Amino acid sequence: MTLIFKSGSDPWQDWQKSLKDAMPDLDCRDWDDTGDDDAVEYALVWKPPLGELRRRFRNLKVIFSLGAGVDHLLVDPDLPAGVPIVRMVEPELTRGMTEYVVLHVLRYHRLIPALEDQQKRHVWNVLPTPTAPKRRVGIMGLGVIGQDSLRVLSALGFALSGWSRTAKSIPDVTCYHGRDGLSAFLAETEVLVCLLPYTAETDNILNRDVFSCLPQGAYLINAGRGGLQDEDDILAALESGQLAGATLDVFRKEPLPVGHAFWDHTKVTITPHNAGTAQHWSAAKEVIANIRRIQKGQALLNIADLSAGY
Ligand code: NDP
Ligand code: OXD
């Protein structure tokens, strides 16, 4: 019983230790190590080379995504048929994402970019600052991460709304769903936080039409995926003042190309796709718990719905 591991950046030794701590008899192997590929039953991977899972591992039982999003796997037209894909759902990844959302919502709410600009110009000027109940924050994507972010924003007292594909009911959150609910959701959103997965339906969803439904001078925070955003439309909305600022963790092309207009834009804050990351010491326990479920003949948790694309 072997698990094969492939990460973009995480040190393999850390994951190996955490996986072995949780299941000592599991044989764990890094993607590039040689060994018996027929013994591999589990793959824990981020962006594996196209076609390789199917070509190399004939006895694969489950593909565990190292990320919450599975778009990096579904891009492969040659995935092993019938092998379930499990999303990464683990408390520390969720916590990291919530930290990111709350940090950047508060930064806009408390007008920090304007205050930093005043400081650069040695200007002492008190800006009117409402408290949280008077700030309307809207979250696109009411899944694991969206709902956890709402939980903390709600404790801070923000006026909250959310948008999802199917109908939801969340205490203290005005919920909208589907394309029909989108413009009403946007109309009451001063800080728009995007935590959607990238699918055929959400491709380019952050575009000029969406920005035009927001109140003038709204803020955008996108920690979902780069493919969700039309980058030219973001620049145009910043230029016109429709958007007052954008905080972007994800980009159409990553790393963000050296000459991209976002880099030096005074209204754009860039982070290098590190809003949240699965932590080996916590995530390994979730992976192993799911492997134990298979061994006991129980249903896997957090299987991606391939027909919905997330
Ligand atoms: P979930 O699958 O738990 O939630 C996804 C949410 O998006 C659901 O509420 C779903 O609606 C909604 N949604 C999906 N498609 C549509 C649509 N067409 N229209 C409206 N709503 C839609 O995912 P997570 O919360 O775990 O993660 C969300 C995303 O965050 C990931 O897919 C990934 O792209 C991104 N991410 C980014 C990270 C980073 O470091 N930047 C780290 C981790 C995740 P419904 O509830 O009806 O199903
Ligand atoms: C994820 C990511 O999807 O890291 O978890 O982007």
Tab-separated table of C-alpha atoms and ligand atoms in Angstrom:
chain	number	residue	atom	x	y	z
A	1	MET	CA	0.000	0.000	0.000
A	2	THR	CA	1.877	3.031	-1.286
A	3	LEU	CA	1.072	6.744	-1.431
A	4	ILE	CA	2.836	8.842	-4.063
A	5	PHE	CA	3.405	12.535	-3.317
A	6	LYS	CA	3.916	15.504	-5.594
A	7	SER	CA	3.936	19.098	-4.427
A	8	GLY	CA	4.698	22.437	-6.008
A	9	SER	CA	6.812	23.706	-3.163
A	10	ASP	CA	6.249	21.823	0.100
A	11	PRO	CA	9.215	19.821	1.454
A	12	TRP	CA	8.534	16.132	0.912
A	13	GLN	CA	10.288	15.065	4.139
A	14	ASP	CA	7.811	17.040	6.286
A	15	TRP	CA	4.820	15.434	4.607
A	16	GLN	CA	6.410	11.998	4.739
A	17	LYS	CA	6.945	12.306	8.495
A	18	SER	CA	3.395	13.550	9.150
A	19	LEU	CA	1.860	10.833	6.957
A	20	LYS	CA	3.939	8.124	8.640
A	21	ASP	CA	3.105	9.491	12.102
A	22	ALA	CA	-0.576	9.120	11.264
A	23	MET	CA	-0.245	5.726	9.561
A	24	PRO	CA	3.088	3.964	10.257
A	25	ASP	CA	2.493	1.071	7.840
A	26	LEU	CA	1.819	3.345	4.848
A	27	ASP	CA	4.635	3.306	2.315
A	28	CYS	CA	5.152	6.905	1.159
A	29	ARG	CA	7.150	7.830	-1.888
A	30	ASP	CA	8.033	11.095	-3.571
A	31	TRP	CA	6.974	11.486	-7.209
A	32	ASP	CA	10.532	11.380	-8.534
A	33	ASP	CA	11.719	8.404	-6.457
A	34	THR	CA	11.898	5.090	-8.247
A	35	GLY	CA	9.834	2.182	-6.947
A	36	ASP	CA	7.021	-0.184	-7.827
A	37	ASP	CA	4.372	2.003	-9.479
A	38	ASP	CA	1.893	-0.897	-9.398
A	39	ALA	CA	1.930	-0.734	-5.580
A	40	VAL	CA	0.676	2.868	-5.627
A	41	GLU	CA	-2.935	3.072	-4.453
A	42	TYR	CA	-3.069	6.706	-3.365
A	43	ALA	CA	-1.745	9.891	-4.931
A	44	LEU	CA	-1.440	13.149	-2.964
A	45	VAL	CA	-0.622	15.685	-5.629
A	46	TRP	CA	-0.505	19.280	-6.850
A	47	LYS	CA	-0.326	19.827	-10.612
A	48	PRO	CA	0.941	16.397	-11.689
A	49	PRO	CA	2.198	16.306	-15.297
A	50	LEU	CA	-0.694	15.712	-17.695
A	51	GLY	CA	-1.452	12.050	-18.363
A	52	GLU	CA	1.080	10.756	-15.836
A	53	LEU	CA	-1.351	9.559	-13.134
A	54	ARG	CA	-3.056	7.299	-15.622
A	55	ARG	CA	0.080	6.175	-17.412
A	56	ARG	CA	2.140	5.329	-14.326
A	57	PHE	CA	-0.265	4.135	-11.630
A	58	ARG	CA	-2.531	1.350	-12.823
A	59	ASN	CA	-3.870	0.469	-9.369
A	60	LEU	CA	-4.740	3.934	-8.127
A	61	LYS	CA	-7.738	4.010	-5.767
A	62	VAL	CA	-7.948	7.708	-4.847
A	63	ILE	CA	-6.386	10.978	-5.981
A	64	PHE	CA	-6.008	13.415	-3.075
A	65	SER	CA	-5.616	17.016	-4.173
A	66	LEU	CA	-3.030	18.978	-2.213
A	67	GLY	CA	-5.247	22.014	-2.738
A	68	ALA	CA	-8.880	22.769	-1.994
A	69	GLY	CA	-9.339	23.481	-5.685
A	70	VAL	CA	-9.226	20.564	-8.125
A	71	ASP	CA	-8.933	22.597	-11.327
A	72	HIS	CA	-5.218	21.719	-11.429
A	73	LEU	CA	-6.285	18.069	-11.849
A	74	LEU	CA	-9.354	18.472	-14.044
A	75	VAL	CA	-7.244	20.255	-16.644
A	76	ASP	CA	-5.834	16.787	-17.457
A	77	PRO	CA	-7.892	15.237	-20.287
A	78	ASP	CA	-6.347	11.868	-19.521
A	79	LEU	CA	-7.131	11.304	-15.837
A	80	PRO	CA	-7.509	7.692	-14.661
A	81	ALA	CA	-11.130	6.721	-15.308
A	82	GLY	CA	-13.362	6.129	-12.301
A	83	VAL	CA	-10.799	7.149	-9.677
A	84	PRO	CA	-12.360	9.595	-7.178
A	85	ILE	CA	-10.694	12.953	-6.554
A	86	VAL	CA	-10.743	14.199	-2.964
A	87	ARG	CA	-10.475	17.949	-2.279
A	88	MET	CA	-8.150	19.194	0.425
A	89	VAL	CA	-10.356	20.169	3.328
A	90	GLU	CA	-8.331	20.626	6.477
A	91	PRO	CA	-8.634	23.073	9.355
A	92	GLU	CA	-5.322	24.897	8.915
A	93	LEU	CA	-5.814	25.585	5.211
A	94	THR	CA	-9.229	26.993	6.063
A	95	ARG	CA	-7.771	29.017	8.938
A	96	GLY	CA	-5.088	30.500	6.679
A	97	MET	CA	-7.659	31.531	4.094
A	98	THR	CA	-9.859	33.110	6.751
A	99	GLU	CA	-6.858	35.020	8.106
A	100	TYR	CA	-6.197	36.338	4.610
A	101	VAL	CA	-9.799	37.384	4.019
A	102	VAL	CA	-10.169	39.096	7.387
A	103	LEU	CA	-6.799	40.866	7.069
A	104	HIS	CA	-7.659	42.369	3.703
A	105	VAL	CA	-11.290	43.174	4.504
A	106	LEU	CA	-10.129	45.052	7.613
A	107	ARG	CA	-7.401	46.785	5.624
A	108	TYR	CA	-9.948	48.227	3.206
A	109	HIS	CA	-12.568	48.794	5.881
A	110	ARG	CA	-10.114	50.882	7.934
A	111	LEU	CA	-8.909	52.763	4.804
A	112	ILE	CA	-5.293	51.688	5.312
A	113	PRO	CA	-4.230	52.273	1.665
A	114	ALA	CA	-5.420	55.914	1.890
A	115	LEU	CA	-3.728	56.383	5.281
A	116	GLU	CA	-0.466	54.925	3.958
A	117	ASP	CA	-0.648	57.343	1.074
A	118	GLN	CA	-1.200	60.239	3.490
A	119	GLN	CA	1.811	59.131	5.526
A	120	LYS	CA	4.013	59.098	2.425
A	121	ARG	CA	2.963	62.708	1.826
A	122	HIS	CA	3.307	63.662	5.555
A	123	VAL	CA	-0.392	64.516	5.669
A	124	TRP	CA	-2.252	64.475	9.018
A	125	ASN	CA	-5.887	64.123	8.030
A	126	VAL	CA	-8.586	62.258	9.908
A	127	LEU	CA	-10.638	60.152	7.495
A	128	PRO	CA	-14.201	59.317	8.567
A	129	THR	CA	-14.138	55.647	9.559
A	130	PRO	CA	-17.387	53.766	10.141
A	131	THR	CA	-17.386	50.655	12.298
A	132	ALA	CA	-18.083	47.168	10.955
A	133	PRO	CA	-21.920	47.120	11.070
A	134	LYS	CA	-21.898	49.948	8.514
A	135	ARG	CA	-19.563	48.114	6.106
A	136	ARG	CA	-21.149	45.693	3.655
A	137	VAL	CA	-18.987	42.713	2.777
A	138	GLY	CA	-20.085	40.129	0.195
A	139	ILE	CA	-18.504	36.728	-0.349
A	140	MET	CA	-18.743	34.829	-3.635
A	141	GLY	CA	-18.459	31.151	-2.778
A	142	LEU	CA	-20.169	29.862	0.366
A	143	GLY	CA	-18.250	26.629	0.718
A	144	VAL	CA	-15.868	25.513	3.432
A	145	ILE	CA	-13.673	28.612	3.172
A	146	GLY	CA	-16.378	31.160	2.426
A	147	GLN	CA	-18.437	30.070	5.418
A	148	ASP	CA	-15.469	30.060	7.779
A	149	SER	CA	-14.521	33.580	6.654
A	150	LEU	CA	-18.113	34.690	7.224
A	151	ARG	CA	-18.040	33.220	10.727
A	152	VAL	CA	-15.125	35.446	11.734
A	153	LEU	CA	-16.359	38.529	9.862
A	154	SER	CA	-19.706	38.067	11.567
A	155	ALA	CA	-18.036	38.026	14.985
A	156	LEU	CA	-16.485	41.383	14.049
A	157	GLY	CA	-19.950	42.722	13.274
A	158	PHE	CA	-19.793	43.294	9.494
A	159	ALA	CA	-22.975	43.515	7.418
A	160	LEU	CA	-22.671	40.295	5.419
A	161	SER	CA	-24.028	38.756	2.260
A	162	GLY	CA	-23.002	35.763	0.194
A	163	TRP	CA	-23.517	34.181	-3.201
A	164	SER	CA	-23.369	30.527	-4.178
A	165	ARG	CA	-24.557	28.162	-6.916
A	166	THR	CA	-27.283	26.519	-4.856
A	167	ALA	CA	-29.458	28.130	-2.198
A	168	LYS	CA	-28.001	28.519	1.305
A	169	SER	CA	-29.215	29.672	4.663
A	170	ILE	CA	-26.536	31.053	6.995
A	171	PRO	CA	-27.309	32.941	10.213
A	172	ASP	CA	-26.670	36.724	9.948
A	173	VAL	CA	-25.819	36.454	6.231
A	174	THR	CA	-28.113	37.550	3.410
A	175	CYS	CA	-27.746	34.711	0.933
A	176	TYR	CA	-28.177	34.878	-2.848
A	177	HIS	CA	-27.638	32.167	-5.402
A	178	GLY	CA	-27.431	31.522	-9.103
A	179	ARG	CA	-27.024	33.986	-11.945
A	180	ASP	CA	-30.444	35.441	-11.128
A	181	GLY	CA	-29.287	36.418	-7.653
A	182	LEU	CA	-25.964	37.908	-8.681
A	183	SER	CA	-26.838	41.534	-9.386
A	184	ALA	CA	-28.860	41.953	-6.163
A	185	PHE	CA	-25.926	40.468	-4.233
A	186	LEU	CA	-23.443	42.824	-5.890
A	187	ALA	CA	-25.583	45.920	-5.434
A	188	GLU	CA	-25.141	45.738	-1.675
A	189	THR	CA	-21.447	44.812	-1.594
A	190	GLU	CA	-18.771	47.388	-0.759
A	191	VAL	CA	-16.000	44.823	-0.282
A	192	LEU	CA	-16.305	41.883	-2.677
A	193	VAL	CA	-14.397	38.752	-1.652
A	194	CYS	CA	-14.118	35.985	-4.231
A	195	LEU	CA	-13.631	32.433	-2.940
A	196	LEU	CA	-15.072	30.561	-5.894
A	197	PRO	CA	-13.562	27.508	-7.548
A	198	TYR	CA	-12.478	27.794	-11.176
A	199	THR	CA	-14.943	25.971	-13.439
A	200	ALA	CA	-16.440	26.400	-16.901
A	201	GLU	CA	-19.241	28.396	-15.249
A	202	THR	CA	-17.014	30.700	-13.196
A	203	ASP	CA	-14.402	31.393	-15.875
A	204	ASN	CA	-13.881	35.191	-16.145
A	205	ILE	CA	-16.771	35.896	-13.783
A	206	LEU	CA	-14.976	38.894	-12.268
A	207	ASN	CA	-15.506	41.123	-15.256
A	208	ARG	CA	-16.778	44.591	-16.169
A	209	ASP	CA	-20.448	43.546	-15.962
A	210	VAL	CA	-19.987	42.362	-12.397
A	211	PHE	CA	-17.954	45.437	-11.400
A	212	SER	CA	-20.628	47.725	-12.864
A	213	CYS	CA	-23.225	46.210	-10.491
A	214	LEU	CA	-21.114	47.093	-7.419
A	215	PRO	CA	-21.458	50.458	-5.688
A	216	GLN	CA	-18.964	52.997	-7.087
A	217	GLY	CA	-15.608	52.716	-5.294
A	218	ALA	CA	-16.007	49.124	-4.118
A	219	TYR	CA	-13.019	46.932	-3.280
A	220	LEU	CA	-12.179	43.523	-4.750
A	221	ILE	CA	-10.346	40.693	-2.984
A	222	ASN	CA	-9.768	37.575	-5.126
A	223	ALA	CA	-8.255	34.542	-3.425
A	224	GLY	CA	-10.137	31.992	-5.563
A	225	ARG	CA	-8.329	31.459	-8.860
A	226	GLY	CA	-6.782	33.697	-11.489
A	227	GLY	CA	-9.051	32.316	-14.202
A	228	LEU	CA	-12.000	33.904	-12.418
A	229	GLN	CA	-10.777	37.402	-13.234
A	230	ASP	CA	-10.640	39.495	-16.392
A	231	GLU	CA	-7.437	41.368	-15.685
A	232	ASP	CA	-7.999	44.101	-18.287
A	233	ASP	CA	-11.456	44.738	-16.846
A	234	ILE	CA	-9.955	45.066	-13.348
A	235	LEU	CA	-7.479	47.642	-14.630
A	236	ALA	CA	-10.254	49.562	-16.417
A	237	ALA	CA	-12.477	49.515	-13.308
A	238	LEU	CA	-9.581	50.803	-11.177
A	239	GLU	CA	-8.900	53.508	-13.745
A	240	SER	CA	-12.536	54.666	-13.804
A	241	GLY	CA	-12.864	54.541	-10.000
A	242	GLN	CA	-15.572	51.873	-10.160
A	243	LEU	CA	-13.125	49.816	-8.093
A	244	ALA	CA	-11.160	51.697	-5.433
A	245	GLY	CA	-8.683	48.878	-4.909
A	246	ALA	CA	-7.960	45.232	-5.638
A	247	THR	CA	-6.138	42.637	-3.576
A	248	LEU	CA	-5.209	39.658	-5.708
A	249	ASP	CA	-3.641	36.398	-4.571
A	250	VAL	CA	-4.218	34.558	-7.834
A	251	PHE	CA	-3.578	35.398	-11.459
A	252	ARG	CA	-4.332	34.147	-14.954
A	253	LYS	CA	-0.637	33.426	-15.358
A	254	GLU	CA	1.407	32.469	-12.292
A	255	PRO	CA	3.978	33.624	-11.396
A	256	LEU	CA	2.612	37.025	-12.437
A	257	PRO	CA	4.697	38.047	-15.484
A	258	VAL	CA	7.461	40.560	-14.729
A	259	GLY	CA	6.015	43.337	-16.885
A	260	HIS	CA	2.388	42.970	-15.794
A	261	ALA	CA	0.574	46.254	-15.100
A	262	PHE	CA	-0.554	45.008	-11.668
A	263	TRP	CA	2.976	45.054	-10.226
A	264	ASP	CA	3.364	48.833	-10.008
A	265	HIS	CA	-0.296	49.759	-9.765
A	266	THR	CA	-0.886	51.936	-6.700
A	267	LYS	CA	-4.370	50.480	-6.150
A	268	VAL	CA	-3.375	46.826	-6.449
A	269	THR	CA	-2.032	44.602	-3.673
A	270	ILE	CA	-0.396	41.412	-4.880
A	271	THR	CA	0.307	38.243	-2.933
A	272	PRO	CA	1.946	35.204	-4.583
A	273	HIS	CA	-0.865	32.633	-4.353
A	274	ASN	CA	-0.202	32.069	-0.686
A	275	ALA	CA	-3.499	33.083	0.882
A	276	GLY	CA	-3.817	29.607	2.357
A	277	THR	CA	-1.740	26.451	2.226
A	278	ALA	CA	-2.411	22.961	3.554
A	279	GLN	CA	-0.211	22.365	6.614
A	280	HIS	CA	1.362	18.910	6.562
A	281	TRP	CA	0.984	18.356	10.329
A	282	SER	CA	-2.751	18.880	10.102
A	283	ALA	CA	-3.616	17.891	6.536
A	284	ALA	CA	-1.853	14.506	6.718
A	285	LYS	CA	-4.316	13.479	9.442
A	286	GLU	CA	-7.257	14.270	7.143
A	287	VAL	CA	-5.740	12.282	4.272
A	288	ILE	CA	-5.070	9.298	6.502
A	289	ALA	CA	-8.550	9.500	8.039
A	290	ASN	CA	-9.955	9.150	4.532
A	291	ILE	CA	-7.661	6.211	3.724
A	292	ARG	CA	-8.873	4.515	6.899
A	293	ARG	CA	-12.448	5.112	5.758
A	294	ILE	CA	-11.742	3.255	2.518
A	295	GLN	CA	-10.158	0.426	4.444
A	296	LYS	CA	-13.318	0.141	6.547
A	297	GLY	CA	-15.523	0.263	3.456
A	298	GLN	CA	-16.916	3.698	4.372
A	299	ALA	CA	-17.617	6.495	1.908
A	300	LEU	CA	-14.820	8.996	1.277
A	301	LEU	CA	-15.246	12.548	2.579
A	302	ASN	CA	-14.865	15.650	0.407
A	303	ILE	CA	-15.043	14.007	-3.000
A	304	ALA	CA	-15.045	16.572	-5.808
A	305	ASP	CA	-18.198	16.596	-7.911
A	306	LEU	CA	-16.717	16.159	-11.373
A	307	SER	CA	-19.952	17.091	-13.127
A	308	ALA	CA	-20.029	20.470	-11.315
A	309	GLY	CA	-16.246	20.847	-11.747
A	310	TYR	CA	-15.354	21.486	-8.096
B	1	NDP	P1	-16.075	24.583	-1.731
B	1	NDP	O1	-16.242	23.566	-2.819
B	1	NDP	O2	-16.322	24.170	-0.324
B	1	NDP	O3	-17.024	25.833	-2.036
B	1	NDP	C1	-17.182	26.366	-3.316
B	1	NDP	C2	-18.288	27.400	-3.271
B	1	NDP	O4	-18.375	28.037	-4.551
B	1	NDP	C3	-19.672	26.773	-2.997
B	1	NDP	O5	-20.433	27.612	-2.153
B	1	NDP	C4	-20.292	26.713	-4.387
B	1	NDP	O6	-21.709	26.771	-4.410
B	1	NDP	C5	-19.728	27.973	-5.000
B	1	NDP	N1	-19.806	27.908	-6.455
B	1	NDP	C6	-19.239	27.005	-7.290
B	1	NDP	N2	-19.594	27.242	-8.567
B	1	NDP	C7	-20.424	28.321	-8.529
B	1	NDP	C8	-21.142	29.034	-9.509
B	1	NDP	N3	-21.098	28.699	-10.806
B	1	NDP	N4	-21.893	30.079	-9.106
B	1	NDP	C9	-21.980	30.431	-7.803
B	1	NDP	N5	-21.325	29.785	-6.815
B	1	NDP	C10	-20.550	28.745	-7.183
B	1	NDP	O7	-14.611	25.165	-1.899
B	1	NDP	P2	-13.646	25.809	-0.797
B	1	NDP	O8	-14.403	26.814	-0.030
B	1	NDP	O9	-12.945	24.745	-0.058
B	1	NDP	O10	-12.557	26.507	-1.754
B	1	NDP	C11	-12.959	27.483	-2.679
B	1	NDP	C12	-11.830	27.819	-3.628
B	1	NDP	O11	-10.847	28.603	-2.987
B	1	NDP	C13	-11.041	26.640	-4.200
B	1	NDP	O12	-11.709	25.996	-5.243
B	1	NDP	C14	-9.773	27.327	-4.673
B	1	NDP	O13	-9.924	27.762	-6.008
B	1	NDP	C15	-9.648	28.529	-3.754
B	1	NDP	N6	-8.506	28.396	-2.851
B	1	NDP	C16	-7.465	29.260	-2.993
B	1	NDP	C17	-6.391	29.206	-2.149
B	1	NDP	C18	-5.316	30.214	-2.232
B	1	NDP	O14	-4.271	30.049	-1.601
B	1	NDP	N7	-5.505	31.299	-2.966
B	1	NDP	C19	-6.288	28.173	-1.107
B	1	NDP	C20	-7.461	27.354	-0.999
B	1	NDP	C21	-8.517	27.451	-1.861
B	1	NDP	P3	-22.593	25.633	-3.694
B	1	NDP	O15	-22.452	25.908	-2.208
B	1	NDP	O16	-23.953	25.874	-4.190
B	1	NDP	O17	-21.993	24.307	-4.090
B	2	OXD	C1	-5.822	25.447	-3.015
B	2	OXD	C2	-4.719	26.350	-3.312
B	2	OXD	O1	-6.687	25.279	-3.842
B	2	OXD	O2	-3.691	26.200	-2.664
B	2	OXD	O3	-5.820	24.902	-1.897
B	2	OXD	O4	-4.838	27.239	-4.154
